[in-house]
mmCIF file of C-alpha atoms in Angstrom:
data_model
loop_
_atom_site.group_PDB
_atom_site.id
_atom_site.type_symbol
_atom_site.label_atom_id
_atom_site.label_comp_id
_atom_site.label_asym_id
_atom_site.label_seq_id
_atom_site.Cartn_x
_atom_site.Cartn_y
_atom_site.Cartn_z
ATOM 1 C CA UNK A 1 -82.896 59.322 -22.104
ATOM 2 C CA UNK A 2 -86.194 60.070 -20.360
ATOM 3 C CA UNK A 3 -88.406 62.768 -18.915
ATOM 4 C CA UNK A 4 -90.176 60.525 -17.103
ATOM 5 C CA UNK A 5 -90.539 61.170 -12.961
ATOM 6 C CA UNK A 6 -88.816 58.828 -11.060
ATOM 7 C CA UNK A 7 -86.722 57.069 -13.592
ATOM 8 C CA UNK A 8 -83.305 57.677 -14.069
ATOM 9 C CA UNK A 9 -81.239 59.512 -16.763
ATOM 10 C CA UNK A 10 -77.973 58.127 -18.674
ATOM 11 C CA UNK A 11 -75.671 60.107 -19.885
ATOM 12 C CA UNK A 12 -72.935 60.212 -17.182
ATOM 13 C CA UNK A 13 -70.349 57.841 -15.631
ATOM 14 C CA UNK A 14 -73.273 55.644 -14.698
ATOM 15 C CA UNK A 15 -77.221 56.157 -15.026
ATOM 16 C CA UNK A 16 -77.900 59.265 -12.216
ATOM 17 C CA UNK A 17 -81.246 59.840 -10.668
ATOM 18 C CA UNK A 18 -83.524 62.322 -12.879
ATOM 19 C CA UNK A 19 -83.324 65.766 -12.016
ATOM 20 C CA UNK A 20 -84.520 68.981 -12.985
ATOM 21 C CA UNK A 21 -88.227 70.735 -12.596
ATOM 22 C CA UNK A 22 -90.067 67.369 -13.577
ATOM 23 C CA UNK A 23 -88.485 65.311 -10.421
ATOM 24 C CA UNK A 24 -90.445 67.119 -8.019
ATOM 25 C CA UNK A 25 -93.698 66.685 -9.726
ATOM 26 C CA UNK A 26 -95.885 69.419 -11.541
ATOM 27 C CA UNK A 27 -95.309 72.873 -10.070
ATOM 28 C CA UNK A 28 -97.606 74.151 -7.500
ATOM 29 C CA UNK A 29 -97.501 78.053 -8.294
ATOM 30 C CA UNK A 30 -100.152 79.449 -10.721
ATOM 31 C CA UNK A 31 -98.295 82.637 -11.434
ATOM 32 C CA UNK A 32 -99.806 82.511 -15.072
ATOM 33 C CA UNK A 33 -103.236 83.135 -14.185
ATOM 34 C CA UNK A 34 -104.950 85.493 -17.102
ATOM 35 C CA UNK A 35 -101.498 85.514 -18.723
ATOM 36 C CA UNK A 36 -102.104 85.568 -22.940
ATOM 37 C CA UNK A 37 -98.507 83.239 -24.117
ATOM 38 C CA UNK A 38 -97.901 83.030 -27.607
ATOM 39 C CA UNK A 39 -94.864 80.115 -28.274
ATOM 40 C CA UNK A 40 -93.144 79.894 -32.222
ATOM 41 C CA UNK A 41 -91.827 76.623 -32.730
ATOM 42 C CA UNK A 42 -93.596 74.636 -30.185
ATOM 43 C CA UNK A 43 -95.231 71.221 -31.947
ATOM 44 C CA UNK A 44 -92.364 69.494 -29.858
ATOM 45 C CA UNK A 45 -89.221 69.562 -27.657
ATOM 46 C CA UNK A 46 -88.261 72.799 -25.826
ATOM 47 C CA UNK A 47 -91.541 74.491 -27.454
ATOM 48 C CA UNK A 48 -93.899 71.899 -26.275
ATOM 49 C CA UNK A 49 -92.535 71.579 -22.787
ATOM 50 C CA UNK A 50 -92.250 75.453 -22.482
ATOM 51 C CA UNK A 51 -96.282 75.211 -23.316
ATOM 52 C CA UNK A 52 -97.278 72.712 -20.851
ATOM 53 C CA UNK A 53 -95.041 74.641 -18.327
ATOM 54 C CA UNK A 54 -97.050 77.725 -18.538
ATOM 55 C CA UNK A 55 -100.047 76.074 -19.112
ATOM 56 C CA UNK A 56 -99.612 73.881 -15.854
ATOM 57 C CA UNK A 57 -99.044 77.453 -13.840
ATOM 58 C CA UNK A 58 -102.225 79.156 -15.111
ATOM 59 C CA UNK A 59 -101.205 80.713 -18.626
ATOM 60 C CA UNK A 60 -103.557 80.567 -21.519
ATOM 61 C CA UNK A 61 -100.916 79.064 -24.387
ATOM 62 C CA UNK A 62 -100.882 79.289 -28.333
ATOM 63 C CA UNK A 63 -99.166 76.239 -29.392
ATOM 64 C CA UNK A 64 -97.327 77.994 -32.844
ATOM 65 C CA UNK A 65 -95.688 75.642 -35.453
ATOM 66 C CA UNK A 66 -94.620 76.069 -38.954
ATOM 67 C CA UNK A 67 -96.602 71.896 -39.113
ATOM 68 C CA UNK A 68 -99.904 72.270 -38.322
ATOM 69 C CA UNK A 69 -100.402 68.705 -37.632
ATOM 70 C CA UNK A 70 -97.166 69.460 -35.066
ATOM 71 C CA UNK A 71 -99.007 72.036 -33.585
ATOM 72 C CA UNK A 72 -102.674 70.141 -32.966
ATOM 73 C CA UNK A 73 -100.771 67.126 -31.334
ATOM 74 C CA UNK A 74 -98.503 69.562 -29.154
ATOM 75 C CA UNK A 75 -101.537 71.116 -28.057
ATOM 76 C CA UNK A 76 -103.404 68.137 -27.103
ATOM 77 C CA UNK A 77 -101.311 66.632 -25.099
ATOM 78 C CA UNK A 78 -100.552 69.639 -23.175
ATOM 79 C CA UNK A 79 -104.078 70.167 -22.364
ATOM 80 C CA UNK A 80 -104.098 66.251 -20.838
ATOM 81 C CA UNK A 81 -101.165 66.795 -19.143
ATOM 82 C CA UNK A 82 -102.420 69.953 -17.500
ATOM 83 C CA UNK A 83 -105.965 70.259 -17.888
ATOM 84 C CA UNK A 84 -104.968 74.295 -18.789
ATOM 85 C CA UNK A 85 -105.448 75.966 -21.912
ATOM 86 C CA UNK A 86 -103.725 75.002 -25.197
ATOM 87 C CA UNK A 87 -104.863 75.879 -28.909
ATOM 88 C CA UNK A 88 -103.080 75.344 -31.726
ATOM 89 C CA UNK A 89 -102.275 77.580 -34.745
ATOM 90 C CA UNK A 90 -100.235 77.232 -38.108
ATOM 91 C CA UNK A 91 -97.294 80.377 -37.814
ATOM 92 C CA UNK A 92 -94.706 80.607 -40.067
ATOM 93 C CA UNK A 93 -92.280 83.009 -38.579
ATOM 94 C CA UNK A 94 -90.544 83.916 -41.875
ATOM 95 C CA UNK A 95 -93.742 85.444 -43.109
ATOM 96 C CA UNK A 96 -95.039 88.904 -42.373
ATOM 97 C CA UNK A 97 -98.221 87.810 -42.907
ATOM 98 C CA UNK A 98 -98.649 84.450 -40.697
ATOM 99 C CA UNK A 99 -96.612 86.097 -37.866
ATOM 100 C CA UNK A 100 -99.357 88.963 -38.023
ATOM 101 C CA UNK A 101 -102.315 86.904 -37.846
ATOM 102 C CA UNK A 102 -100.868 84.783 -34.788
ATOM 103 C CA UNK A 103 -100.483 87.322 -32.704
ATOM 104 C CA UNK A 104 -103.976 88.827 -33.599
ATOM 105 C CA UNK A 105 -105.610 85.404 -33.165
ATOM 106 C CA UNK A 106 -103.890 84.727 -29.555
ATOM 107 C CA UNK A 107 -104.858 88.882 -29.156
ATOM 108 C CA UNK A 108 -108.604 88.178 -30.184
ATOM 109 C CA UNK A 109 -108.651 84.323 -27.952
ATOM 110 C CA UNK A 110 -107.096 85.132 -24.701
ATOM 111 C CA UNK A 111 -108.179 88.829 -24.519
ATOM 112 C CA UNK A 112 -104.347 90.172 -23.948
ATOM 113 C CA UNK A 113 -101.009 88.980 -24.759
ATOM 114 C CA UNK A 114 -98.514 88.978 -21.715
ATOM 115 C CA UNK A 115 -95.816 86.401 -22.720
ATOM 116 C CA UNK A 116 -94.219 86.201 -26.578
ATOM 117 C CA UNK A 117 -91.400 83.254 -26.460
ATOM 118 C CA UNK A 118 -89.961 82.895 -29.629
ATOM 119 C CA UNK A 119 -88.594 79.319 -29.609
ATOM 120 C CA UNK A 120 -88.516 78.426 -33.832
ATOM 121 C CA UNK A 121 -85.151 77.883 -35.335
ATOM 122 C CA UNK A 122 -83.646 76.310 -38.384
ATOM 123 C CA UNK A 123 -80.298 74.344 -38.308
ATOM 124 C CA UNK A 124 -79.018 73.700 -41.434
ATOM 125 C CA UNK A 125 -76.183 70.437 -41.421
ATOM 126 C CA UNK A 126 -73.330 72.362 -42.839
ATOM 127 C CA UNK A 127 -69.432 71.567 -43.667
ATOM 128 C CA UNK A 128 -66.885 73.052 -41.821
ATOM 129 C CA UNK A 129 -65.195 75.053 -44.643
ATOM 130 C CA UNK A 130 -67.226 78.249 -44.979
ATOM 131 C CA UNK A 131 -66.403 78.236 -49.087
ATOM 132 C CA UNK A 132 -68.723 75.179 -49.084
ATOM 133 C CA UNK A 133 -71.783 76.488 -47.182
ATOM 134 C CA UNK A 134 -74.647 77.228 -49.527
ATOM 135 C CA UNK A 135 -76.039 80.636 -49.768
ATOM 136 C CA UNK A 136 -79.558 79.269 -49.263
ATOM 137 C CA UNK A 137 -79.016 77.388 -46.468
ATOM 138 C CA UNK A 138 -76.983 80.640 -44.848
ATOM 139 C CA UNK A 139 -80.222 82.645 -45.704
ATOM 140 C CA UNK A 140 -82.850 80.287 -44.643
ATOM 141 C CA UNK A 141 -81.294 79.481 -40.781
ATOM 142 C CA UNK A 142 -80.967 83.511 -40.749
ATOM 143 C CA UNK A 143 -84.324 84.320 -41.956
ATOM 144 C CA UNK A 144 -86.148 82.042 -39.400
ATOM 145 C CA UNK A 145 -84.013 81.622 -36.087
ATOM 146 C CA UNK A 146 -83.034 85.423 -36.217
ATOM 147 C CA UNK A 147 -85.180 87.806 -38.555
ATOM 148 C CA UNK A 148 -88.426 85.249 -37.566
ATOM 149 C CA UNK A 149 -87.673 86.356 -33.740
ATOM 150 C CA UNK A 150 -87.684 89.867 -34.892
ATOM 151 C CA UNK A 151 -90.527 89.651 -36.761
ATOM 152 C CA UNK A 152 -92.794 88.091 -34.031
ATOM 153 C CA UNK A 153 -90.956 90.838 -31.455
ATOM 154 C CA UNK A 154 -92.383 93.861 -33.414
ATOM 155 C CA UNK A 155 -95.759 92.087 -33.735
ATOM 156 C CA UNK A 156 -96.228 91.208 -30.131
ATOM 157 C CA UNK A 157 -94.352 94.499 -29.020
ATOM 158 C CA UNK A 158 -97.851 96.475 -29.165
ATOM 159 C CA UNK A 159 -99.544 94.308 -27.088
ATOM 160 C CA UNK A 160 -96.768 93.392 -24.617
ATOM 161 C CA UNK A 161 -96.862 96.810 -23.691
ATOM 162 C CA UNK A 162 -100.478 97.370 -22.880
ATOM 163 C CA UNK A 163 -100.127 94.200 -20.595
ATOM 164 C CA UNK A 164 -99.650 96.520 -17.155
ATOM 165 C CA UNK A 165 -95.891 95.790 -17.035
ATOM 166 C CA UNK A 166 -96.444 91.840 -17.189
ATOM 167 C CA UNK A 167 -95.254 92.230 -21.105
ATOM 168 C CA UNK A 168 -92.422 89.526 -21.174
ATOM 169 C CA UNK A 169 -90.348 88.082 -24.382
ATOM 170 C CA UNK A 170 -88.384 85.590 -23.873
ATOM 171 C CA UNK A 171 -85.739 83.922 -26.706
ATOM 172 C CA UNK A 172 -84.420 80.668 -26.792
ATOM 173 C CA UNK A 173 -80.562 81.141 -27.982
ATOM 174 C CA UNK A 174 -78.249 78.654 -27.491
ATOM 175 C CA UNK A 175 -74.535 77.980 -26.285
ATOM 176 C CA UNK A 176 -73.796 77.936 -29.980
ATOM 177 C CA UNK A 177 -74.010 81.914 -29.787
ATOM 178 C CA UNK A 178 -71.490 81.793 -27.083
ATOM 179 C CA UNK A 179 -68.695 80.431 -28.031
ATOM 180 C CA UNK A 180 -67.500 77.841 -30.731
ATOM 181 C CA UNK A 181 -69.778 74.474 -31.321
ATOM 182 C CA UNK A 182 -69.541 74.390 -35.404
ATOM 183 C CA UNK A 183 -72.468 75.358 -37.638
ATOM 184 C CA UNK A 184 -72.337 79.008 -38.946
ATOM 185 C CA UNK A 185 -75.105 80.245 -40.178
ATOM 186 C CA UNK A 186 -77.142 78.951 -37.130
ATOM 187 C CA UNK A 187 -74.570 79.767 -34.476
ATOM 188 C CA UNK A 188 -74.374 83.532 -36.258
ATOM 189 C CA UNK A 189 -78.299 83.553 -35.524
ATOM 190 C CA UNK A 190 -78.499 82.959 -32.532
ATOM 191 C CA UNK A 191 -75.166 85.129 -31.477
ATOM 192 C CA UNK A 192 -77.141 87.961 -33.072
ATOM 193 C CA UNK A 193 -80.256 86.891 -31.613
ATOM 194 C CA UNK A 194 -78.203 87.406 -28.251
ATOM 195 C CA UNK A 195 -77.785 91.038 -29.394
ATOM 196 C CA UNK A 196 -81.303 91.801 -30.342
ATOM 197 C CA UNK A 197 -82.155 90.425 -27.091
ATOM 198 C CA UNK A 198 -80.036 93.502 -25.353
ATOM 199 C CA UNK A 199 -81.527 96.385 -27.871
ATOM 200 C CA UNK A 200 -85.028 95.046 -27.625
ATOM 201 C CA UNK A 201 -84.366 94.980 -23.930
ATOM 202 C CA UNK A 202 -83.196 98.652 -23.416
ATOM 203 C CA UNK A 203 -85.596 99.944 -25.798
ATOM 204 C CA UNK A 204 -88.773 98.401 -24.424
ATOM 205 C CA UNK A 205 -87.934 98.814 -20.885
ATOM 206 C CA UNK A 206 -89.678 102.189 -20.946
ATOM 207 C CA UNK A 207 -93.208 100.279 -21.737
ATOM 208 C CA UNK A 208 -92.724 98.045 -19.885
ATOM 209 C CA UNK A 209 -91.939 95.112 -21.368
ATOM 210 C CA UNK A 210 -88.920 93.039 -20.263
ATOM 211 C CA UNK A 211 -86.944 90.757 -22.712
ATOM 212 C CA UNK A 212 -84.074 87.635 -21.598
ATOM 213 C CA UNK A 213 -82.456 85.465 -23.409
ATOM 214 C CA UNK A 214 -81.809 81.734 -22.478
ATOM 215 C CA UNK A 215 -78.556 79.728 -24.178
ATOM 216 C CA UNK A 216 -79.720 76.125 -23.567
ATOM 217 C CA UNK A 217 -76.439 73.201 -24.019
ATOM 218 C CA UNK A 218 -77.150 70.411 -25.403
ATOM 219 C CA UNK A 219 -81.037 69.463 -24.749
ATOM 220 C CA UNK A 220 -82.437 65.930 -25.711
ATOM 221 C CA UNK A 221 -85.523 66.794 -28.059
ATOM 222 C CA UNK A 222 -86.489 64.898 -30.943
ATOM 223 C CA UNK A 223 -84.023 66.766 -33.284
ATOM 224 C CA UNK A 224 -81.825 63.586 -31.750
ATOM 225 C CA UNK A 225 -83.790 61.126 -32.430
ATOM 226 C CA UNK A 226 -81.407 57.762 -33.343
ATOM 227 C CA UNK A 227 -78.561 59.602 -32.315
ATOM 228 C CA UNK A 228 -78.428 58.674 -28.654
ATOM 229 C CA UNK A 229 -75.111 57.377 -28.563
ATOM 230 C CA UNK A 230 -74.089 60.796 -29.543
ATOM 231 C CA UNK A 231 -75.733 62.382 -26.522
ATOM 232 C CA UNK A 232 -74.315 59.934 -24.072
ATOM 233 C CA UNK A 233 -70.595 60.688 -25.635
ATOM 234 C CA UNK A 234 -71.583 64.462 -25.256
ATOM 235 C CA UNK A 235 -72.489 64.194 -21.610
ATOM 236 C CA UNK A 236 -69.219 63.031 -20.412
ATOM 237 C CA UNK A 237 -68.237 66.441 -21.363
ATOM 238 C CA UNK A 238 -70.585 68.112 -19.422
ATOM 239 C CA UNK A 239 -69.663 69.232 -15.179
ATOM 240 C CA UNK A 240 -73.490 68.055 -14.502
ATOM 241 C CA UNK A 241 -73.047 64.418 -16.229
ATOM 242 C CA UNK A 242 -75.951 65.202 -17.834
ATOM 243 C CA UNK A 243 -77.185 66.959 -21.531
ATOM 244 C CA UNK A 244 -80.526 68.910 -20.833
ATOM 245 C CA UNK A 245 -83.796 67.767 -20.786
ATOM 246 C CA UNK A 246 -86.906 69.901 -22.561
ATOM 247 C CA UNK A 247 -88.488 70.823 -19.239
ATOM 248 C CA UNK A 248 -84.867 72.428 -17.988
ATOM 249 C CA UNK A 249 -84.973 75.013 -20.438
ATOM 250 C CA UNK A 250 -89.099 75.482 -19.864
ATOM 251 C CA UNK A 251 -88.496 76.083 -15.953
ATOM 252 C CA UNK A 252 -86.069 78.592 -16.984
ATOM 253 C CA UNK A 253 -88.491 80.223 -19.126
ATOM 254 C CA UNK A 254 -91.079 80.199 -16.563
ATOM 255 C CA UNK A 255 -88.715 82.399 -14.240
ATOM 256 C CA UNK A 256 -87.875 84.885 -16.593
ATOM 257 C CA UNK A 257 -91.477 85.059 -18.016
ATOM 258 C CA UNK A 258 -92.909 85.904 -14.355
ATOM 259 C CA UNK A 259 -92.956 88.582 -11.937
ATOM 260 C CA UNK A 260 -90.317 86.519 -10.206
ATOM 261 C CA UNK A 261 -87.893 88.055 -12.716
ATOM 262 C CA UNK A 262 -89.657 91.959 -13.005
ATOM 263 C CA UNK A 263 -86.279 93.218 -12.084
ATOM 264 C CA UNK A 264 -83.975 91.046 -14.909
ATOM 265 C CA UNK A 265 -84.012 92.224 -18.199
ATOM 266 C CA UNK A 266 -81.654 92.165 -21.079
ATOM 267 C CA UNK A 267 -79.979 88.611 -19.825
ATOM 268 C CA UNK A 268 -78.385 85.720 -21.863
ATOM 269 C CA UNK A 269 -79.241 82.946 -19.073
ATOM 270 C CA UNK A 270 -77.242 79.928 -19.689
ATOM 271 C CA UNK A 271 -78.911 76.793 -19.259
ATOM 272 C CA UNK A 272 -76.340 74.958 -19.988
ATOM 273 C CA UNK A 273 -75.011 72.329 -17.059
ATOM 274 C CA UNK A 274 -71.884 74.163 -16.779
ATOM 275 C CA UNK A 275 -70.584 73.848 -20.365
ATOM 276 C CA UNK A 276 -69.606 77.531 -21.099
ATOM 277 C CA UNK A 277 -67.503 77.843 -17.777
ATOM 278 C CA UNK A 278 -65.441 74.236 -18.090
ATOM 279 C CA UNK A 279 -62.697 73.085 -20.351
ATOM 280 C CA UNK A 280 -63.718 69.911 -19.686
ATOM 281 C CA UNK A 281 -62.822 67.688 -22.436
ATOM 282 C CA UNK A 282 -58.904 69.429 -22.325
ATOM 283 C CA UNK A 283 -58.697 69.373 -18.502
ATOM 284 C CA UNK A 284 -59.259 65.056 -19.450
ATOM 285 C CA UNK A 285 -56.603 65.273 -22.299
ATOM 286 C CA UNK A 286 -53.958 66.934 -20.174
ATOM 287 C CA UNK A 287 -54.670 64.441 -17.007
ATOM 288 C CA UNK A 288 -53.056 61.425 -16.350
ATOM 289 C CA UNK A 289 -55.351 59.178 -15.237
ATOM 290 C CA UNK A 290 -58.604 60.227 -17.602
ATOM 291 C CA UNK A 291 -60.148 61.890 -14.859
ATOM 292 C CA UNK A 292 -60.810 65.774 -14.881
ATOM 293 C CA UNK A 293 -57.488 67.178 -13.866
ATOM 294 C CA UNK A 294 -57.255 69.508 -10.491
ATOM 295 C CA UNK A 295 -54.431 71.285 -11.647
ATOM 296 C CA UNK A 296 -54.030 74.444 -13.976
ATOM 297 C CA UNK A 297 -53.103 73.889 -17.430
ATOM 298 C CA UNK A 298 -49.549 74.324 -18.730
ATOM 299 C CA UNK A 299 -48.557 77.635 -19.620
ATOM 300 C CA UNK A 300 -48.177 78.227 -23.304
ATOM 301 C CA UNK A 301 -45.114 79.713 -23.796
#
């Protein structure tokens, strides 16, 4: 898989021209001008593309990682590939203290903070049987993917709200906190990072600050690194042929961060290429042929 323009993308029946925001070259609108972004997680993958996203449209970035070394190269290359502004910063977002002294440093460097997107997770590889899941492992994907969001939230929150109604947060869920994919602890963050998404949003509306949630499918970062053959089996099961690239999930992020979306708050935006509205996989088991059946399924009784 690439994210190269103009190549093509496998994953499908065959190899399918690339789509999504990259194919028609870098965007054009600058609605990011003066905008302070803070982004948790971003040294790579959906972080790093979100950042050179919002850097190409005018935003002022802070490129957040728990890996410093992450978070220097992340910023570096966004500032090649845009020319915008990119700075990098050690944040751990499962301490008070780090969090804190992010959001004062983007604060103190940009002059404002518009845009908080908190994109840093943990996925712990878990069994199946909950009796075998280890308590630390259950605490640790809560503590960052969740509480970290949270945390960030109430330290941005201040700031957000003196931004003249541009405030913005926007959380990177997943499908995982939608409906069944495996993996408890992290799917039970981000299903209640879904929910703190809807509470934030009702009870920040009021100053002005606006806060969406996007549930990206399957999206082809470096978490899959030597496990292509995996995402071209998972593709087959997606309606768009396709799993997600990083810069599908970052133009999605761009809409809900900008006046574009000043009347949308509260969301869970699937990104998703039609995975949470298609039984897929069963509508192939019950055909025939192999080929997505155009009938309804049997009844059950």
């Amino acid at each position: 898989m690439t994210e190269a323009v103009g190549r093509t993308v496998a994953g499908s029946a065959g190899a399918v021209p690339e789509q999504g925001p990259r194919a028609a070259g870098r965007p054009a609108a600058r609605r990011f001008d003066g905008y302070g972004v803070l982004i948790t997680g971003a040294g790579r993958g959906i972080g790093e593309a979100t950042a050179r996203r919002l850097a190409a449209e005018g935003a002022r970035v802070l490129v957040t990682d728990v890996d410093g070394g992450r978070a220097e190269a992340s910023a570096a290359r966004v500032r090649e590939a845009t020319g915008g502004t990119a700075e990098p910063l050690v944040c751990d977002v499962a301490d008070e203290e780090s969090v804190e002294g992010a959001v004062a440093f983007a604060v103190e460097r940009f002059g404002s903070l518009e845009v908080l997107v908190n994109n840093a997770l943990s996925c712990t590889p878990e069994p199946a049987l909950p009796e075998e899941v280890r308590y630390e492992n259950w605490y640790r994907d809560l503590e960052i993917t969740l509480t970290g969001a949270f945390r960030c939230s109430r330290a941005a929150l201040p700031h957000l709200a003196a931004a003249g109604g541009r405030g913005t947060i926007v959380n990177i869920g997943s499908v995982n906190g939608e409906q069944d994919f495996g993996n408890h602890a992290y799917s039970a963050a981000k299903a209640g990072l879904a929910s703190l998404t809807r509470t934030l949003a009702v009870q920040s509306a009021e100053r002005g600050v606006r806060v969406n949630l996007i549930a990206p499918g399957t999206v082809s970062t470096p978490n899959w690194a030597g496990r292509e053959a995996d995402l071209e089996r998972a593709a087959k099961l997606y309606p768009l042929g396709r799993v997600g690239l990083p810069d599908d999930i970052a133009a999605a992020v761009a809409f809900l961060a900008s006046t574009d979306a000043s009347w949308v708050t509260g969301i869970t935006l699937p990104v998703d290429g039609g995975l949470l509205v298609s039984n897929l996989g069963l509508r192939r088991v019950l055909s025939t042929d192999g080929a997505p059946s155009t009938g309804s399924v049997p009844p059950t009784d």
